[in-house]
Amino acid sequence: MPAAACKVVVLISGSGSNLQALIDNIAAGENPANIAAVISNRGDAYGLQRAQAAGITTRVLDHKAFSDRESFDRALIEAIDGFDPQLVVLAGFMRILSGDFVRHYQGRLLNIHPSLLPKYKGLHTHQRALADGEHEHGCSVHFVTEELDGGPLVVQAVVPITQGDTPDDLAQRVHAQEHRIYPLAVRWFAEGRVRLNEQGASLDGQLLAASGKVLHPLDT
């Protein structure tokens, strides 16, 4: 299938800054992906406005309208599959997904997490890194599996931690790198360069290390 045919559905819950980075990357002609739709579980998510401004179809599926996680996820699968995407991108989608959902999109479901996985899975990653006296921090793009924040890594970006950093300082530095590596990972997938197989994630046919492709601040 041609790379340009790679349709993407993006799931959001909030401001959508990583969505915007992907929109900008595609608009600049640097990415052959095509965002077919943006779906949010919150009607007030600002990312919906970002999508609409870019002429992208949006949908709202309020999780509070469903009796349990499984019924919401079934409805979400139906909504996503209506756009027939090759890739589903989680961009600040604040829902824990059921095993059925994850298995349905195995190998075509990406997430970004604000830490150098496997360190600091879950929430409050910046505070935890500072509290532990870490010298570096960062973000990770990974394929989603049933293990929370535990799927095979595609790419990580490293940022230094400097004396006097606050969690907000660190968050801003990490966000800048998120906006760099998420479009990159999506582009690799759209170009057919990155894939998930039984051994793990591979780039250009070569199995990636456990940390994925690691980028540092001075890397281009």
XYZ file of C-alpha atoms in Angstrom:
220
model
C 0.000 0.000 0.000
C 1.427 3.424 -0.857
C 2.689 5.429 2.093
C 0.397 8.327 1.181
C -2.604 6.051 1.744
C -1.864 5.663 5.465
C -4.997 6.931 7.169
C -4.736 7.854 10.839
C -7.340 8.349 13.558
C -6.162 10.393 16.548
C -7.734 9.985 19.998
C -7.582 12.911 22.426
C -9.004 14.063 25.745
C -7.507 17.527 26.172
C -5.579 20.371 24.590
C -4.195 18.350 21.696
C -0.702 19.839 21.495
C 0.727 16.587 20.118
C -2.156 16.501 17.650
C -1.183 20.009 16.540
C 2.436 18.968 16.103
C 1.285 16.123 13.844
C -1.070 18.420 11.892
C 1.775 20.897 11.341
C 4.203 18.162 10.319
C 1.783 16.824 7.700
C 0.924 20.326 6.446
C 4.630 21.045 5.950
C 4.866 18.082 3.592
C 7.158 16.167 5.948
C 4.797 13.282 6.658
C 2.776 11.063 4.294
C 0.149 10.282 6.949
C -3.399 11.552 6.510
C -5.491 12.298 9.616
C -8.925 10.950 8.734
C -10.553 11.907 12.039
C -9.997 13.095 15.586
C -12.137 11.461 18.280
C -12.432 12.703 21.861
C -14.145 11.347 24.953
C -14.635 14.945 26.115
C -16.723 17.461 24.223
C -14.778 20.390 25.699
C -11.353 19.144 24.563
C -9.520 22.029 22.901
C -7.914 19.593 20.495
C -11.276 19.332 18.725
C -10.964 22.999 17.788
C -7.451 22.392 16.510
C -8.749 19.587 14.292
C -11.697 21.612 13.007
C -9.396 24.529 12.164
C -7.369 22.114 10.036
C -10.481 20.791 8.273
C -10.330 17.399 9.982
C -13.494 15.470 10.819
C -14.188 15.277 14.568
C -16.321 13.025 16.731
C -17.181 13.088 20.439
C -17.887 9.852 22.283
C -18.596 10.654 25.927
C -17.412 7.780 28.117
C -19.820 8.880 30.858
C -22.726 7.853 28.628
C -21.669 4.196 28.889
C -22.199 1.778 31.748
C -18.676 0.360 31.730
C -15.305 0.538 30.050
C -15.963 -2.434 27.775
C -19.155 -0.983 26.275
C -17.426 2.356 25.702
C -14.508 0.646 24.019
C -16.827 -1.336 21.743
C -18.496 1.892 20.639
C -15.083 3.509 20.197
C -13.902 0.643 17.991
C -17.012 1.048 15.844
C -16.405 4.799 15.530
C -12.730 4.367 14.644
C -13.305 1.552 12.167
C -15.826 3.712 10.332
C -12.812 5.649 9.048
C -10.860 2.498 8.092
C -7.519 3.694 9.475
C -4.184 1.941 9.175
C -2.965 3.578 12.406
C -4.564 4.807 15.633
C -2.647 7.454 17.579
C -3.254 8.153 21.270
C -2.469 11.827 21.870
C -3.349 12.592 25.468
C -6.276 10.168 25.487
C -6.918 9.795 29.206
C -8.617 6.430 29.232
C -7.261 3.020 30.168
C -8.176 0.821 27.223
C -9.579 -2.687 27.533
C -7.699 -5.741 26.371
C -10.216 -6.279 23.572
C -9.555 -2.779 22.244
C -5.778 -3.158 22.365
C -5.876 -6.564 20.667
C -8.171 -5.237 17.924
C -5.534 -2.648 16.956
C -2.425 -4.683 17.716
C 0.525 -3.433 15.707
C -1.240 -0.243 14.651
C -1.791 1.573 17.950
C 0.791 4.131 19.150
C 1.069 6.096 22.381
C 3.447 8.712 23.763
C 4.454 8.771 27.421
C 6.344 11.530 29.290
C 9.226 9.464 30.639
C 12.086 7.300 29.465
C 10.214 4.031 29.691
C 10.392 1.596 31.380
C 11.069 4.208 34.057
C 8.112 6.056 35.527
C 5.100 4.350 34.078
C 1.807 5.989 35.020
C 1.266 9.545 36.243
C 3.332 12.410 37.724
C 6.464 11.407 35.850
C 8.259 14.759 36.091
C 7.805 15.057 39.857
C 8.973 11.476 40.348
C 12.090 11.935 38.205
C 13.065 15.057 40.167
C 12.353 13.397 43.515
C 14.648 10.514 42.582
C 17.503 12.857 41.679
C 17.630 11.772 38.033
C 20.077 13.542 35.730
C 18.015 13.005 32.589
C 14.392 12.515 31.668
C 12.431 12.451 28.430
C 9.573 10.893 26.495
C 8.834 7.657 24.678
C 6.690 6.567 21.730
C 5.634 2.936 21.956
C 3.274 0.412 20.487
C 0.373 -0.181 22.861
C -0.055 -3.588 24.440
C -2.183 -4.793 27.330
C 0.603 -3.846 29.759
C 0.084 -0.206 30.781
C 2.897 1.921 29.288
C 4.687 -1.334 28.566
C 4.587 -1.932 24.815
C 7.677 -2.164 22.574
C 9.444 1.182 22.213
C 9.809 2.945 18.872
C 11.686 6.143 19.754
C 12.736 8.069 22.857
C 14.010 11.618 23.300
C 16.305 12.473 26.184
C 16.362 15.837 27.972
C 18.815 16.889 30.693
C 17.666 17.703 34.192
C 19.399 20.783 35.550
C 19.768 22.061 39.080
C 16.733 24.027 40.202
C 14.337 22.472 37.704
C 10.697 22.410 38.729
C 8.170 19.873 37.432
C 6.787 22.614 35.156
C 10.258 23.386 33.778
C 10.797 19.736 33.027
C 7.331 19.304 31.531
C 7.951 22.141 29.054
C 11.280 20.666 28.002
C 9.732 17.217 27.568
C 6.717 18.583 25.647
C 9.043 20.161 23.103
C 10.580 16.748 22.472
C 7.175 15.027 22.341
C 6.260 17.372 19.502
C 9.434 16.257 17.752
C 9.327 12.483 18.119
C 5.610 11.722 17.804
C 5.324 13.035 14.226
C 8.578 11.197 13.487
C 7.192 7.869 14.711
C 3.944 8.385 12.789
C 5.941 9.221 9.658
C 8.008 6.056 10.032
C 4.827 4.008 10.314
C 3.199 5.760 7.346
C 6.306 5.102 5.253
C 6.243 1.426 6.206
C 9.569 1.738 8.025
C 8.455 0.872 11.559
C 6.421 -2.203 12.364
C 5.565 -4.489 15.270
C 6.181 -8.217 14.982
C 6.506 -11.143 17.365
C 10.083 -10.156 18.270
C 9.225 -6.495 18.973
C 9.361 -3.184 17.131
C 11.560 -2.918 14.060
C 12.815 0.039 12.034
C 13.860 -0.498 8.407
C 13.686 -4.245 9.014
C 16.074 -4.134 11.978
C 14.816 -5.052 15.445
C 14.974 -2.031 17.720
C 16.736 -2.208 21.063
C 14.654 -2.293 24.233
C 14.890 1.511 24.423
C 13.874 2.060 20.796
C 15.658 4.666 18.708
C 17.118 7.184 21.175
C 17.428 10.837 20.209
C 19.361 13.421 22.202
C 18.817 17.222 22.184
C 21.567 17.878 19.636
C 20.426 15.165 17.223
C 18.873 16.340 13.974
